[in-house]
mmCIF file of C-alpha atoms in Angstrom:
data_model
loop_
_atom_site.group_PDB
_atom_site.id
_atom_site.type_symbol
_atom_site.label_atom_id
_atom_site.label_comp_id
_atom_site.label_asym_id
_atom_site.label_seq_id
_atom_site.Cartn_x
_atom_site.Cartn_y
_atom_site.Cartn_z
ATOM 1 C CA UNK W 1 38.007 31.269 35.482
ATOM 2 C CA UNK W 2 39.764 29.815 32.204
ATOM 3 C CA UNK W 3 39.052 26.597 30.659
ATOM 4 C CA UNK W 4 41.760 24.505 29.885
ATOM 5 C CA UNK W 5 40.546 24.534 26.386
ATOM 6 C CA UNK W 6 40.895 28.578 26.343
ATOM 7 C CA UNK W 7 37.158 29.461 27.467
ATOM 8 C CA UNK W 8 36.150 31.801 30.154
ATOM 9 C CA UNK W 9 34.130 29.352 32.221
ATOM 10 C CA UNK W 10 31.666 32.389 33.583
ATOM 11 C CA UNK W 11 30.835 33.475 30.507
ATOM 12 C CA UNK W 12 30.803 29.807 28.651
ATOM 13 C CA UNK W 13 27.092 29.296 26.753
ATOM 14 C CA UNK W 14 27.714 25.475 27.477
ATOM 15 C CA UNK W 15 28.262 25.748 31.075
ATOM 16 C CA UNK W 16 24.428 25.729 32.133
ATOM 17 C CA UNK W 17 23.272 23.450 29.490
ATOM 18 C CA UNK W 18 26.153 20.696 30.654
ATOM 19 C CA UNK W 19 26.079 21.612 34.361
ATOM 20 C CA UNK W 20 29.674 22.013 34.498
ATOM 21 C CA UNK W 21 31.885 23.126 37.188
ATOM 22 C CA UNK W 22 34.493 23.840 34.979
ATOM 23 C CA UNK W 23 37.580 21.716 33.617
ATOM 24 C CA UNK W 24 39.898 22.522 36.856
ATOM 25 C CA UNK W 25 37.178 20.921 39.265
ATOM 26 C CA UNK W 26 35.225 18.186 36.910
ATOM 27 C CA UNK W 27 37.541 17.447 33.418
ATOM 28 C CA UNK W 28 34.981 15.182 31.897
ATOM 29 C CA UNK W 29 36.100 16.122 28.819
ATOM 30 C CA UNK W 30 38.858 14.364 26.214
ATOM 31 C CA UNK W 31 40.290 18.040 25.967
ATOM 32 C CA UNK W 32 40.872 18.596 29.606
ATOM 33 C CA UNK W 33 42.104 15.070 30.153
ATOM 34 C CA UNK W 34 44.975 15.811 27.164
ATOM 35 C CA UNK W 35 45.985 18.868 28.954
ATOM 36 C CA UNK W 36 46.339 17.161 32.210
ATOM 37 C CA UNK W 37 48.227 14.333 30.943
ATOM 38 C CA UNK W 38 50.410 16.231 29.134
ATOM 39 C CA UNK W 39 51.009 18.957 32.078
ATOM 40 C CA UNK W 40 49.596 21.557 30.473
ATOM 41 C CA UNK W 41 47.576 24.842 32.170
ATOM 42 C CA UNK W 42 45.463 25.543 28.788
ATOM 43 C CA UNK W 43 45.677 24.267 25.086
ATOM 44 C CA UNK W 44 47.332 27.236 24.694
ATOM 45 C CA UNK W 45 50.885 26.494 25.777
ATOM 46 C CA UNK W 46 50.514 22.846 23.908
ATOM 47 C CA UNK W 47 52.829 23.187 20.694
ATOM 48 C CA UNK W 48 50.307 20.865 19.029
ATOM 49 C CA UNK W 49 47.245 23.109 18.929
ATOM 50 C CA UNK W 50 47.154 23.834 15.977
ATOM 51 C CA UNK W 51 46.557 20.842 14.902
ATOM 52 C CA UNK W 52 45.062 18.742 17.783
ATOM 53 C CA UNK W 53 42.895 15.908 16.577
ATOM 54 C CA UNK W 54 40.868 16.498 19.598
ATOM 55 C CA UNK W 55 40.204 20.353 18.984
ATOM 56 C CA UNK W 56 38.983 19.443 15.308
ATOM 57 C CA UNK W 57 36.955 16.586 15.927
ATOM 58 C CA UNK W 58 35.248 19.028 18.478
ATOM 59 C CA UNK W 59 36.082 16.814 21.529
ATOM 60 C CA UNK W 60 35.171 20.151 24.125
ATOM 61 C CA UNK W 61 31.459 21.045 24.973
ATOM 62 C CA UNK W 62 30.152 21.294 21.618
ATOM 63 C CA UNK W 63 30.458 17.305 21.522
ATOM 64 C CA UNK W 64 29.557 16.524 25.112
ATOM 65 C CA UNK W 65 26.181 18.307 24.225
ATOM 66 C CA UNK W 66 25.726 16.915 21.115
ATOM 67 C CA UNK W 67 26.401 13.397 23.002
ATOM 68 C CA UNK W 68 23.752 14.264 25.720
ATOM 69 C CA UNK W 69 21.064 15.564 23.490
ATOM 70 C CA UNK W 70 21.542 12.247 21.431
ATOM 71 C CA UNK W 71 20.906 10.302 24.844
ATOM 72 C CA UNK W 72 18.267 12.134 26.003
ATOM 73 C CA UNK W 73 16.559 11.405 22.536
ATOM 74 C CA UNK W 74 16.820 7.442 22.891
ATOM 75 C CA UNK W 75 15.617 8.075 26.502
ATOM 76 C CA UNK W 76 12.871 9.581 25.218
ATOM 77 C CA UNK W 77 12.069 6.926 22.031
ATOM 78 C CA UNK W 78 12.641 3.739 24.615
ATOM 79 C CA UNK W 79 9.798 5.846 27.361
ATOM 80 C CA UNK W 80 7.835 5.736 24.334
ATOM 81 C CA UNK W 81 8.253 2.242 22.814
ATOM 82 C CA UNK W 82 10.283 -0.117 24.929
ATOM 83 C CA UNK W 83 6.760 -1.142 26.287
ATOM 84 C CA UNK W 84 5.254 -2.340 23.266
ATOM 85 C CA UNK W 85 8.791 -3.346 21.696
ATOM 86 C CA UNK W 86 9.260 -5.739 24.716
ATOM 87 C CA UNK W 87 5.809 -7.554 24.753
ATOM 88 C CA UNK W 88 5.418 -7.990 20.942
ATOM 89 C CA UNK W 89 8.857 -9.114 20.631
ATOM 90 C CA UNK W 90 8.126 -11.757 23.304
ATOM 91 C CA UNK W 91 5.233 -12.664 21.469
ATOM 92 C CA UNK W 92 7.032 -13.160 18.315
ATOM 93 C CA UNK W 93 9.607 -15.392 20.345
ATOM 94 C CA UNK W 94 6.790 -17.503 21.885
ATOM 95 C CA UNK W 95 5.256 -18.094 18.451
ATOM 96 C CA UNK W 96 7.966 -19.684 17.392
ATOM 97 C CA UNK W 97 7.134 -22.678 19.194
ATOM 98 C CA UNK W 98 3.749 -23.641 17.983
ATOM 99 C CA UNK W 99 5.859 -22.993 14.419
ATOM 100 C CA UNK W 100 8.399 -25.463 14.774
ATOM 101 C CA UNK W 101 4.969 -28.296 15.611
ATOM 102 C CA UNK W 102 3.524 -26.800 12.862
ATOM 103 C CA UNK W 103 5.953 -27.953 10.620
ATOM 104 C CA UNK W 104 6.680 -31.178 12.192
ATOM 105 C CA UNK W 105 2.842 -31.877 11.756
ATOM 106 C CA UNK W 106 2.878 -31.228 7.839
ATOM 107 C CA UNK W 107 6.024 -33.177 7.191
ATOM 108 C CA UNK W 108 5.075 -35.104 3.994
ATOM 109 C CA UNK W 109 5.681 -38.603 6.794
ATOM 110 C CA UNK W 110 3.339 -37.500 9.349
ATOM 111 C CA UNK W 111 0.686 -36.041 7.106
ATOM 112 C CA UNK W 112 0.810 -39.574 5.355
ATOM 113 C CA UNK W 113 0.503 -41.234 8.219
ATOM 114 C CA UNK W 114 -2.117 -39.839 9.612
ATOM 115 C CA UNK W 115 -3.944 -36.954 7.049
ATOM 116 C CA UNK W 116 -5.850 -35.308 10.183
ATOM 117 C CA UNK W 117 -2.557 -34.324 11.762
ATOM 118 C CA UNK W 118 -1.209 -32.835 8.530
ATOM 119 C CA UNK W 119 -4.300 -30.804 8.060
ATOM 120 C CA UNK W 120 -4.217 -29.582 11.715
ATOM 121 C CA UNK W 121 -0.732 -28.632 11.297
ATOM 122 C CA UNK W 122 -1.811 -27.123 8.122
ATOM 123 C CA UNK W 123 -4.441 -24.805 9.942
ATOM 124 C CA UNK W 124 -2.255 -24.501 13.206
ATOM 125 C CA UNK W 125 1.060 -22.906 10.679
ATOM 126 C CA UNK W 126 -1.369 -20.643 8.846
ATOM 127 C CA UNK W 127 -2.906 -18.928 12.290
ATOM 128 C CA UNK W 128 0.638 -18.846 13.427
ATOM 129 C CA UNK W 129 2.003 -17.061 10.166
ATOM 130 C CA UNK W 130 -1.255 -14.824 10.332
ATOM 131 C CA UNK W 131 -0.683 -13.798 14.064
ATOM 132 C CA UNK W 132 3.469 -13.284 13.210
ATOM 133 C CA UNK W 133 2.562 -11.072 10.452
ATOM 134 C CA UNK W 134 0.043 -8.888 12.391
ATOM 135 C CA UNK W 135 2.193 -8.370 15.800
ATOM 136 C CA UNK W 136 5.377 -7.484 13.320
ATOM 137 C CA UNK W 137 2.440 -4.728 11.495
ATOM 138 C CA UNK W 138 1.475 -3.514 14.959
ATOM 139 C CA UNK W 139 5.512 -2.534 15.557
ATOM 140 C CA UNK W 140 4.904 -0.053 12.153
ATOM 141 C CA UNK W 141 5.002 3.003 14.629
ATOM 142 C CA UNK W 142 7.782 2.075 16.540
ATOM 143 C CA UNK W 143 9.940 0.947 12.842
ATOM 144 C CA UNK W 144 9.189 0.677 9.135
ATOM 145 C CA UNK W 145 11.086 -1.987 8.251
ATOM 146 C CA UNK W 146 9.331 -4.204 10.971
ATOM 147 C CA UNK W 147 5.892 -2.702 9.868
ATOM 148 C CA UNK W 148 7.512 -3.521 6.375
ATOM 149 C CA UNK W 149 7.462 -7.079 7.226
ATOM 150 C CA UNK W 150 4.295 -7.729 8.825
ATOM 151 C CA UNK W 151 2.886 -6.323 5.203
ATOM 152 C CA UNK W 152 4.682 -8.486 3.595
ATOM 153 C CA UNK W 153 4.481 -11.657 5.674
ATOM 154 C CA UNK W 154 0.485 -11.374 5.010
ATOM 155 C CA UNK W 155 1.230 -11.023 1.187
ATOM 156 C CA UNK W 156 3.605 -13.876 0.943
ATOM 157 C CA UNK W 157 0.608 -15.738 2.948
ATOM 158 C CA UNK W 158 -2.091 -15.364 0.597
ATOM 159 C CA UNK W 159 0.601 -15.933 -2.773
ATOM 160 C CA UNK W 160 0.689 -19.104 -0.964
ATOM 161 C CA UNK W 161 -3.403 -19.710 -0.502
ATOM 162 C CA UNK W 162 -3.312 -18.819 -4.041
ATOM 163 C CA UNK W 163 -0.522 -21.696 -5.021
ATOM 164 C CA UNK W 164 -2.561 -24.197 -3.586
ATOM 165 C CA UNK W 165 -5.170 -23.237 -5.166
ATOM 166 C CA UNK W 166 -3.507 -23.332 -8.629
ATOM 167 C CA UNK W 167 -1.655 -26.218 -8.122
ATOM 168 C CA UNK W 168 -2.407 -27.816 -11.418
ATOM 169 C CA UNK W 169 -2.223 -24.013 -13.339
ATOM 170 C CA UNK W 170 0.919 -23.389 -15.709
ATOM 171 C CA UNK W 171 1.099 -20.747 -14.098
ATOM 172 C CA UNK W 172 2.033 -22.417 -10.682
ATOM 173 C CA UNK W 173 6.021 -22.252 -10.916
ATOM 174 C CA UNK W 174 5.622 -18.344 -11.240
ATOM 175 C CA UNK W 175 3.609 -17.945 -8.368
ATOM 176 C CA UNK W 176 5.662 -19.910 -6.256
ATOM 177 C CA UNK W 177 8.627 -18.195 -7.395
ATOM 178 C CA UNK W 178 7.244 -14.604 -6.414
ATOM 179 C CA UNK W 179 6.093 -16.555 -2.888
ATOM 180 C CA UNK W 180 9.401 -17.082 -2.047
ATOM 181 C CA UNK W 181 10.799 -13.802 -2.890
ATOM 182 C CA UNK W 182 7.788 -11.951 -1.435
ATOM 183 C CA UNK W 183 8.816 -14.030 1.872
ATOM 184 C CA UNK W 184 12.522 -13.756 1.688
ATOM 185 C CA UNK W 185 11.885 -9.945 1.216
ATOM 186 C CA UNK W 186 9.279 -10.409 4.524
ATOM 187 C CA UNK W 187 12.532 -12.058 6.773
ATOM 188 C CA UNK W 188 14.891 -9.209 5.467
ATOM 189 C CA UNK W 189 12.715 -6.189 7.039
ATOM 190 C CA UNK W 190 11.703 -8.354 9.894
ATOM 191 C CA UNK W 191 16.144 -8.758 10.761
ATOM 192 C CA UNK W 192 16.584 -5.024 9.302
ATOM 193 C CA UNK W 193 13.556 -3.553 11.878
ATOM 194 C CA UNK W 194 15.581 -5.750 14.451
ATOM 195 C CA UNK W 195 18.988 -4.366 14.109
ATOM 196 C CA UNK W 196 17.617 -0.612 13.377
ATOM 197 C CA UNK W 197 15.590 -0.221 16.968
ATOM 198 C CA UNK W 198 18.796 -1.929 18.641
ATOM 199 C CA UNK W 199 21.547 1.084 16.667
ATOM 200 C CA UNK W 200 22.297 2.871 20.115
ATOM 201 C CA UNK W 201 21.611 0.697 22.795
ATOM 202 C CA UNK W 202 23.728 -2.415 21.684
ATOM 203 C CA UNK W 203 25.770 -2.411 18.779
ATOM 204 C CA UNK W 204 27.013 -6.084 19.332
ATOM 205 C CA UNK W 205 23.760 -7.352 19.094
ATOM 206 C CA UNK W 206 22.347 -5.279 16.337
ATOM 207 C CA UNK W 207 25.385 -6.419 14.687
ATOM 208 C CA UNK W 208 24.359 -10.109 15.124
ATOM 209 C CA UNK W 209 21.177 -9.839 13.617
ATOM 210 C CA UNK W 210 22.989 -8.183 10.275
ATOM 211 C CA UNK W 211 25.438 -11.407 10.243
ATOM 212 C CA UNK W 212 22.454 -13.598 10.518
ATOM 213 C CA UNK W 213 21.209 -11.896 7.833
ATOM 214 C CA UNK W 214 24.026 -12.241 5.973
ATOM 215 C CA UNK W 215 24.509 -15.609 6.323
ATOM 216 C CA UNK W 216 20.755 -16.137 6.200
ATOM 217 C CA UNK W 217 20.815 -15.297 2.208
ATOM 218 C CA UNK W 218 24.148 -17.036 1.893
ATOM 219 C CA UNK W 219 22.651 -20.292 3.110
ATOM 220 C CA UNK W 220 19.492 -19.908 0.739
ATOM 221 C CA UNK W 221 22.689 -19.620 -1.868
ATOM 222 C CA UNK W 222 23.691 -22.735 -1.284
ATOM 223 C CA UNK W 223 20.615 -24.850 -1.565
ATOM 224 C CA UNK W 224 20.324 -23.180 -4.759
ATOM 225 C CA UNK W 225 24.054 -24.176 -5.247
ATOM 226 C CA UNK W 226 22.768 -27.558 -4.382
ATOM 227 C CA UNK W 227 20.134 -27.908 -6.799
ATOM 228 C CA UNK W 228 22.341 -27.232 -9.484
ATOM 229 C CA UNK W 229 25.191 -29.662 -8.654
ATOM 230 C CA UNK W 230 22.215 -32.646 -7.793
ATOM 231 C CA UNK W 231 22.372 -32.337 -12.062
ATOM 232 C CA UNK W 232 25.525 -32.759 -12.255
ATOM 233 C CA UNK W 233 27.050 -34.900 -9.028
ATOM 234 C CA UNK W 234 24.118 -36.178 -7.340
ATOM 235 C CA UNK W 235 26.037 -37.961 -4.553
ATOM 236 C CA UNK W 236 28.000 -34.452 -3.675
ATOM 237 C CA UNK W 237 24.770 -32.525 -3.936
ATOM 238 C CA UNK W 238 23.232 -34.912 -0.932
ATOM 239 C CA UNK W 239 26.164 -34.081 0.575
ATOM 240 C CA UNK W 240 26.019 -29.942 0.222
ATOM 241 C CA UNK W 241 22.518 -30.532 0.656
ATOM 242 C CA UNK W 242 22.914 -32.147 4.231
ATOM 243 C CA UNK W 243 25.347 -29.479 5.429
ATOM 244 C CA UNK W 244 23.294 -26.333 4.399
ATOM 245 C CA UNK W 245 20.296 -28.051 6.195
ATOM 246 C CA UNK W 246 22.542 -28.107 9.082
ATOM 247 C CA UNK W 247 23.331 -24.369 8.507
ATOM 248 C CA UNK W 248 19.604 -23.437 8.505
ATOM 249 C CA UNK W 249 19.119 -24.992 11.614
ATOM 250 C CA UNK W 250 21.966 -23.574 13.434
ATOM 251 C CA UNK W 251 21.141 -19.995 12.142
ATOM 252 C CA UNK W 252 17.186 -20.491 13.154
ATOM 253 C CA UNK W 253 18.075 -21.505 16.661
ATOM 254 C CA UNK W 254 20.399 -18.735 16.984
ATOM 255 C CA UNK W 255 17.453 -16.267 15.474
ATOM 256 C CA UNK W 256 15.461 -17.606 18.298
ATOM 257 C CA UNK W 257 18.219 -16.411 20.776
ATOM 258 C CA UNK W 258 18.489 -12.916 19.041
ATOM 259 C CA UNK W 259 14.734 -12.534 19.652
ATOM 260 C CA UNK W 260 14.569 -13.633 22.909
ATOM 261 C CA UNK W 261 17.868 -11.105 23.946
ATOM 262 C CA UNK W 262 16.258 -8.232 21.893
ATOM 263 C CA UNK W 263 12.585 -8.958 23.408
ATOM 264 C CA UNK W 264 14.652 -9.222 27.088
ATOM 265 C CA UNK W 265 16.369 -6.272 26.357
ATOM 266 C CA UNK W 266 13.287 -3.876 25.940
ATOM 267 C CA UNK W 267 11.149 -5.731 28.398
ATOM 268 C CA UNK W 268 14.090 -4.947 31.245
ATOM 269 C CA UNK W 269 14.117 -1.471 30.450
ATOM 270 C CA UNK W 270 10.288 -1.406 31.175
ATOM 271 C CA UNK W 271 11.216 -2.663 34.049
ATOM 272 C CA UNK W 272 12.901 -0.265 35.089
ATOM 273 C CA UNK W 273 10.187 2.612 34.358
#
């Protein structure tokens, strides 16, 4: 029996590896769907074949397998990792709880009212920050970049030990300088290792966590922005300053909805082991 595409189905190498009854009885492919819209028995009697998009972008068996060997490799990788992708992302999204008190507790306001609070806060944010930098370096199997992160999440912790400690050293501006690019570098690999182990299985939200990104750095712009213009129009810099604290808050609280999807994601597909 003929394929519409021209193949002799009994003979086809592609037949056993797709399990296909052949394009008269199944037609899963784009090839036999042209053919059948346009009325046609085979490619053959089609006056565009020699030049069908379809034909050249290999839209027959060649790309079906290609297609099911790529499936049956992320099948494979979530077996393997969903489990430990799902609880350590849920982790990460719990932690961000005891974070947000954390900061509340060392506001300059509430440390000054009562100094006990601020140093609990103080300890409570550094065994948070600890604990978020060794579940991202546990991920390092599953993904570099998150790996990546957890490295340098416990780097950008002990710069900042190290600030404190020099607080009255020259030297203090540079240190907090590479602090804050040793941590900005730490949030990069931690939204990169999200979007990377979400490629294939949802492409919207891997997508959001590169806009976040994106607008991540161009918030962190604009206090920069901000600092600049307070030397020049102070009022207008409160002003910018208000609005990209407003930003930073809208784009952590959608962060913590990312998290919570991507964690969701994985641990569902557990689920389903």
């Amino acid at each position: 029996m003929e394929g519409l595409c021209g193949r002799d189905c009994e003979t086809c190498a592609y037949r056993e590896q797709l399990n296909c009854g052949g394009c008269h009885t199944m037609g899963r492919c784009p090839v036999a769907v042209c053919c059948r819209e346009k009325g046609h028995e085979t490619c053959g009697t089609c006056t565009q074949a020699s030049y069908c998009g379809l034909r050249r972008s290999g839209a027959g068996p060649e790309a079906r397998l290609r297609e099911q060997e790529v499936l049956q490799a992320r099948e494979a990788w979530m077996r393997e990792n969903a489990p430990l992708l799902g609880s350590r992302l849920w982790l990460l999204f719990w932690l961000l709880i005891p974070n947000i008190l954390a900061n509340i507790m060392t506001l300059d306001q509430v440390a000054a009212a009562s100094p006990k609070v601020g140093l609990a806060g103080e300890v409570l944010s550094l065994f948070v920050s600890t604990l978020h930098a060794l579940v991202l370096l546990s991920l390092r199997r599953v993904n570099r970049s998150l790996g990546l992160a957890g490295i340098l999440n416990l780097v950008s912790g002990g710069v900042a030990v190290l600030m404190i400690a020099a607080a009255a050293n020259p030297l203090a501006l540079l240190i907090m300088l590479i602090g804050l690019g040793v941590a900005l570098a730490a949030m990069y690999f931690e939204f990169r290792g999200c979007w990377e182990v979400l490629d294939g299985l949802d492409g919207d939200l891997a997508g959001k966590w590169r806009m976040v990104w994106k607008w991540t750095v161009g918030l962190l712009a604009g206090m920069v922005g901000c600092i600049v213009l307070a030397f020049l129009i102070p009022a207008m810099a409160l002003l910018a300053l208000l609005a990209d604290l407003i930003g930073i808050l809208v784009i952590s609280v959608m962060q913590w909805v990312y998290l919570y999807r991507t964690a969701r994601l994985f641990r569902d597909w557990t689920a389903r082991l």
